[in-house]
Coordinates of C-alpha atoms in Angstrom, one line a residue:
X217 CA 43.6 34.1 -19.8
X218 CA 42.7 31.2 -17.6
X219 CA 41.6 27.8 -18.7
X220 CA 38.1 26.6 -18.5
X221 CA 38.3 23.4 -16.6
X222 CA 34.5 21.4 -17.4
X223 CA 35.9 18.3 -16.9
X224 CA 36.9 17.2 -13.5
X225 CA 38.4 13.8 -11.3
X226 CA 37.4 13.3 -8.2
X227 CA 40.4 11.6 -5.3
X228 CA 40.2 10.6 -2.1
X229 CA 42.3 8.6 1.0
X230 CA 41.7 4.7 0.4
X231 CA 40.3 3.0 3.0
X232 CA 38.9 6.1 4.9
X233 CA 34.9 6.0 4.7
X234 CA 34.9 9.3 6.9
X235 CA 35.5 10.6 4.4
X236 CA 32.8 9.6 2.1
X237 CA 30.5 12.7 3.2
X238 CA 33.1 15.2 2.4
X239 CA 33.3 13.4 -1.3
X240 CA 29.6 13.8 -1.4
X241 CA 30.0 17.1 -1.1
X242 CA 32.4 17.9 -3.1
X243 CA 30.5 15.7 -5.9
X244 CA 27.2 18.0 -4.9
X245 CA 29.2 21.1 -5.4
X246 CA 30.5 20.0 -8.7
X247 CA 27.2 18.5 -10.3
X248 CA 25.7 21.9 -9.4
X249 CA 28.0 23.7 -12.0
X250 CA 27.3 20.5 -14.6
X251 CA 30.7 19.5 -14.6
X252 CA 31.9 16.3 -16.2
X253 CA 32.4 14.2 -13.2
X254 CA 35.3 10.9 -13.2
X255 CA 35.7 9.3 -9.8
X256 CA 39.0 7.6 -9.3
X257 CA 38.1 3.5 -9.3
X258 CA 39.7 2.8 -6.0
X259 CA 38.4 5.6 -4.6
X260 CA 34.7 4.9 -5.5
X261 CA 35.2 1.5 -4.8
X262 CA 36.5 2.7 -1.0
X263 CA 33.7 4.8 -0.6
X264 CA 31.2 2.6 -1.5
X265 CA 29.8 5.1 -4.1
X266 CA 27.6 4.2 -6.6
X267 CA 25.9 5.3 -10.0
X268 CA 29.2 7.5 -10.7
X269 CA 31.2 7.4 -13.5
X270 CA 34.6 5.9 -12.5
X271 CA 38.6 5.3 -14.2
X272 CA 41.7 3.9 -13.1
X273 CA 44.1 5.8 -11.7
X274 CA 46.7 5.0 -14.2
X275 CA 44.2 6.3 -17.0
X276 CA 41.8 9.1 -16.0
X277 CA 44.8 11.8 -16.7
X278 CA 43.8 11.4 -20.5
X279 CA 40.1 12.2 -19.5
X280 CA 40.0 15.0 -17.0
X281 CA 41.5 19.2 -17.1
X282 CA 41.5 19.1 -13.6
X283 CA 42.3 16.8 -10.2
X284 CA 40.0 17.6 -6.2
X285 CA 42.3 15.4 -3.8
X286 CA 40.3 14.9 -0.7
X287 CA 42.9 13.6 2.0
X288 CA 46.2 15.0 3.3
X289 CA 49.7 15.9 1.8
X290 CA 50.4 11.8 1.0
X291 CA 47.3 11.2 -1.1
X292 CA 48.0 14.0 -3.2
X293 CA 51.8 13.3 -3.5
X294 CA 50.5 9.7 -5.1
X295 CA 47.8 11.3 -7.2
X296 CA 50.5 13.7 -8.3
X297 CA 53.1 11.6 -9.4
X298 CA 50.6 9.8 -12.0
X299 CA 48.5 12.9 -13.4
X300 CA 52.1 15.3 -13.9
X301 CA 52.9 13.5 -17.3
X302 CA 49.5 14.3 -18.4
X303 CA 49.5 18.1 -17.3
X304 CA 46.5 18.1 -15.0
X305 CA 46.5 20.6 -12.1
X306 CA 45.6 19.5 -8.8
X307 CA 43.6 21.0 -5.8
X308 CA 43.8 19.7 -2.5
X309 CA 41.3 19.3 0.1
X310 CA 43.2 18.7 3.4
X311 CA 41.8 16.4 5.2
X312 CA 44.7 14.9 6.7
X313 CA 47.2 16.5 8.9
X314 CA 49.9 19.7 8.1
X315 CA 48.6 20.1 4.6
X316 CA 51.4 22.0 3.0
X317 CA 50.3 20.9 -0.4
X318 CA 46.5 20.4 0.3
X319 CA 45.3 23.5 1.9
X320 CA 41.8 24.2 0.7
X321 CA 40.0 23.3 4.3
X322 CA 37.3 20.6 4.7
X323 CA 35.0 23.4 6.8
X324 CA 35.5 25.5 3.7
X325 CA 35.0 23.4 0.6
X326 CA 32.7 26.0 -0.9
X327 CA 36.7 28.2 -1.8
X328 CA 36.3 25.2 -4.7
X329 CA 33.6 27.3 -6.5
X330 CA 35.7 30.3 -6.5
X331 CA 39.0 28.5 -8.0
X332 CA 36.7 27.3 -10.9
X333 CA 35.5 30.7 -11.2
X334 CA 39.1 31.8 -12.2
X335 CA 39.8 32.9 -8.7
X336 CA 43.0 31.2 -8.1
X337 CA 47.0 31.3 -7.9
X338 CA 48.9 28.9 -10.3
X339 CA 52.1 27.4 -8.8
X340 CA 54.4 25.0 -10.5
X341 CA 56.6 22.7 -8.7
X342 CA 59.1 20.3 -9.8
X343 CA 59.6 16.6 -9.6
X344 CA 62.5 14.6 -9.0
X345 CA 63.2 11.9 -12.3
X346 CA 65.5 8.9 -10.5
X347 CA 66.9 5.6 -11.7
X348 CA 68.6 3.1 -10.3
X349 CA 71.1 1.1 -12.0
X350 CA 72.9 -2.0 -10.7
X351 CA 75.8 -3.7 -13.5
X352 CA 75.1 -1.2 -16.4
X353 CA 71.3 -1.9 -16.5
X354 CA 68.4 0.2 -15.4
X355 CA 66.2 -1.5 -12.9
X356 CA 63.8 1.5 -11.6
X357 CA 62.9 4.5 -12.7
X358 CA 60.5 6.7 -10.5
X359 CA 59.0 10.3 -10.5
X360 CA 59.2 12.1 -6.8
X361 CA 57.5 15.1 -5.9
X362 CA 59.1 15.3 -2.3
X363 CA 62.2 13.1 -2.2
X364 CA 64.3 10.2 -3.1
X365 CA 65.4 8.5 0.4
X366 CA 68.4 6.0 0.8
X367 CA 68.1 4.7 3.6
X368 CA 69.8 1.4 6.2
X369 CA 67.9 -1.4 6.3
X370 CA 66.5 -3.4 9.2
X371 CA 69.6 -3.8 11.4
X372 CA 71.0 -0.5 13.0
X373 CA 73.9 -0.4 11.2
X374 CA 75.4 2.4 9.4
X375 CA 75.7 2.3 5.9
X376 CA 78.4 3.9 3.3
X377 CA 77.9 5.7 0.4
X378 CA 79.5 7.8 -2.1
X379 CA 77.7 11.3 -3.3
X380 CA 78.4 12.7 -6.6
X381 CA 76.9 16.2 -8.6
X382 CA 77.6 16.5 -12.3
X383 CA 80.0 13.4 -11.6
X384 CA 82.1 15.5 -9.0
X385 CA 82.7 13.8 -5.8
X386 CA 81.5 15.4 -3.1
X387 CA 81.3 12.8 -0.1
X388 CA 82.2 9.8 1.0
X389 CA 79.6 9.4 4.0
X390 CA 78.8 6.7 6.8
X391 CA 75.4 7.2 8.1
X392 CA 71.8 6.1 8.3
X393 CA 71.3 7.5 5.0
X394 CA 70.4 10.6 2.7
X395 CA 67.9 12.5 1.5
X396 CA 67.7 14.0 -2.1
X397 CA 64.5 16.6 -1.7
X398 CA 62.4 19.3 -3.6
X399 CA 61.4 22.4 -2.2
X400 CA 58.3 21.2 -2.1
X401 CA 60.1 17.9 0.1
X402 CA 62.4 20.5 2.3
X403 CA 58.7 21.1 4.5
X404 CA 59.4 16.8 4.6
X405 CA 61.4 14.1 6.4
X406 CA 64.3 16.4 5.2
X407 CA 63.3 19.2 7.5
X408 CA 63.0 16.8 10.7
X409 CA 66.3 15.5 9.8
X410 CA 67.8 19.0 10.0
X411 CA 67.7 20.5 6.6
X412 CA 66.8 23.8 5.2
X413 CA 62.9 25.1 4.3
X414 CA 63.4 26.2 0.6
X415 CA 60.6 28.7 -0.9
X416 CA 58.7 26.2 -3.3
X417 CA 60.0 28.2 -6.4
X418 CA 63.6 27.8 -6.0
X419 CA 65.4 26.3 -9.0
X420 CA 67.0 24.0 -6.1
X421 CA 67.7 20.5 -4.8
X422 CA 68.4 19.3 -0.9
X423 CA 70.6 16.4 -0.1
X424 CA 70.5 15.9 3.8
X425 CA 72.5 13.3 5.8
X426 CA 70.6 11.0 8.1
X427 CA 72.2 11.0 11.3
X428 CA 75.9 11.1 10.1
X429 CA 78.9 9.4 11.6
X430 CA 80.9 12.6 11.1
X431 CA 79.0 15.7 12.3
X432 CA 80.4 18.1 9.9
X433 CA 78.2 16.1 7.5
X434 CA 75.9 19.1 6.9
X435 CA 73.3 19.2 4.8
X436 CA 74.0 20.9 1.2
X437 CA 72.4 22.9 -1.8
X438 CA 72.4 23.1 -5.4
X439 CA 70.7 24.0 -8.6
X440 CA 67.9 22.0 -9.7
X441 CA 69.9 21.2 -13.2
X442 CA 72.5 19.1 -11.4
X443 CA 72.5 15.6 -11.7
X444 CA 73.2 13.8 -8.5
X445 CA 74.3 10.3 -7.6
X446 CA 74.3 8.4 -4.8
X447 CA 76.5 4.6 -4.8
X448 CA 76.7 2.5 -2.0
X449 CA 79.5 0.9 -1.4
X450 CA 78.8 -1.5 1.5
X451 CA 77.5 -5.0 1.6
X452 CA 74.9 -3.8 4.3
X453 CA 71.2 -3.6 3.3
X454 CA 69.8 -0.3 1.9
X455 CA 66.6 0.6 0.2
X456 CA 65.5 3.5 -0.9
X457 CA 62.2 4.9 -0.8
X458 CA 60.3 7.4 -3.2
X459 CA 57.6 9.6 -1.4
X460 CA 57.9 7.5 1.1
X461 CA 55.0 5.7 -0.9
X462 CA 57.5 3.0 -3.0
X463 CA 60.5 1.1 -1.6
X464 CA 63.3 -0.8 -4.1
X465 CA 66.2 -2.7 -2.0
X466 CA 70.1 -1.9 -2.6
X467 CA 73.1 -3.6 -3.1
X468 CA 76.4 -2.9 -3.2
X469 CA 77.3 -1.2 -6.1
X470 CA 74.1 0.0 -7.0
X471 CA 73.9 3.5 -8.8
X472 CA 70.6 5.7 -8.1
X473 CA 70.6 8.9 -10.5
X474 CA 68.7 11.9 -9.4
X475 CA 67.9 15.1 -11.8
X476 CA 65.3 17.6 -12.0
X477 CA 61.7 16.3 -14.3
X478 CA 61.1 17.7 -17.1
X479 CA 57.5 17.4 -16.3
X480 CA 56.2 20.5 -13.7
X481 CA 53.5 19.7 -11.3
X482 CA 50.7 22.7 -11.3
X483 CA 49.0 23.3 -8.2
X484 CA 46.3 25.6 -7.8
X485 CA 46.1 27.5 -4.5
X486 CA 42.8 29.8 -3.3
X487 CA 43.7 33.6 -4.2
X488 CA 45.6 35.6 -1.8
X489 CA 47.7 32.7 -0.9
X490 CA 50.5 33.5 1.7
X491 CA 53.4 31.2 1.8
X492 CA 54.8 32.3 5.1
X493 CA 51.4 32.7 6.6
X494 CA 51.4 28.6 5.6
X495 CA 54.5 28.4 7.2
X496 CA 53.7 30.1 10.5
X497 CA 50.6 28.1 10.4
X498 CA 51.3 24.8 10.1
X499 CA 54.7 24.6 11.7
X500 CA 53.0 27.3 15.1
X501 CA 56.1 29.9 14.0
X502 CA 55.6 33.0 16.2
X503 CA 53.5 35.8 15.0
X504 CA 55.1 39.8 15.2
X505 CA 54.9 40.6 18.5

């Protein structure tokens, strides 16, 4: 049986007042079904709404059942990252550009009413738990829903690292970097860097190279219960980046840990659904001829 969602938070793109008719809108459509309402704070604030109820976004997972992310695939992945721990599933509204993740459509905002009818397909997808240590102690830890990037700094340089699974050496690389990436992340930077589209479900992880010095540097596969590492082991300046969204510097030395969460992400899709009808879709894929 399918949960009754009454009380619901409202997201949208910072900054982006066109916006702020399509969160009318949605608001319109949801006051019509006397819904509890919470608008994001920043959001509201953005939007220049008034006379709404409004939280934080670090606290309105502990009042809502149910997230409506108005904006494109990076909105939701920071709206995601915060509301996971709290179990809230998340609908997204593209308004932005590919919309893998968001892909109820603006001109169709009405295909809301029939999700919170029951009319809907549940997906879970996984996030990425890292940490980076430098000397013994823990400096960062960070949840990614597409990927964990180590990347060079600001000179072109290439950097070196070491790459380990379940403490197993795998590769000692020069390049510009790596990428450690969901399925959900494989549609990301990892697929314009060469790597492999995995189905959303796959128990899986991605590491892909970033323009390798050695081209048989390919990119590689394993299960989702591995735990990867990554050490650098230059003096040349690294960061890496989480979502693309947060960026912590590297030394030499430094450790950054990757495993699978133990907190799922739940998206909910309109009925009927078609991964590889998204696929063709959004990436202009040939149709049977």
């Amino acid at each position: 049986m399918k949960a009754v969602m009454t009380r619901v938070g409202l997201f949208g793109k910072y900054g982006d007042r066109g916006g702020r008719e399509l969160l009318q809108r949605l608001y319109a459509l949801l006051e019509a079904r006397a819904l509890e309402i919470t608008v994001e704070e920043d959001t509201a604030a953005a939007l220049d709404l008034a006379g709404v109820t409004t939280c934080p976004l670090d606290r309105i997972g502990e009042t809502i059942d149910l997230a409506i992310v108005l904006g494109g695939d990076g909105t939701l992945l920071g709206v995601a990252r915060t509301l996971a721990p709290h179990h809230v599933p998340l609908i997204g509204v593209n308004a932005g550009r590919l919309g893998f993740l968001a892909d109820v459509s603006t001109d169709n905002i009405g295909m809301i009413n029939h999700i919170l009818d029951g009319h809907y397909q549940a997906e879970e997808r996984f996030l990425l738990a890292a940490t980076i240590v430098r000397d013994g102690q823990t400096l960062v830890e960070r949840l990614a829903l597409n990927d964990a990037v180590v990347n060079k700094g600001e000179l072109a340089r290439l950097i070196e690292f070491e790459t380990y699974v379940d403490g197993q050496l795998v590769s000692g690389s020069r390049a510009d970097g790596v990428i450690i990436a969901t399925p959900t992340g494989s549609t990301a930077y990892a697929m314009s860097a060469g790597g492999p589209i995995l189905h959303p479900t796959l128990a899986a992880i991605v590491l892909v190279p970033i323009c390798p010095q050695t081209l048989s540097n390919r990119p590689i596969v394993v299960h989702s219960g591995c735990h990867i590492e990554i050490v650098l082991v230059s003096d040349q300046s690294a960061h890496v980046t989480f979502d693309g969204q947060s960026n912590f510097g590297l030394r030499n030395g430094d450790r950054l840990g990757v495993c699978r969460s133990e907190t799922p992400l739940i998206l909910l899709h309109p009925e009927g659904r078609n991964h590889y009808e998204v696929l063709r879709q959004k990436l202009h894929w040939g149709r049977r001829v």
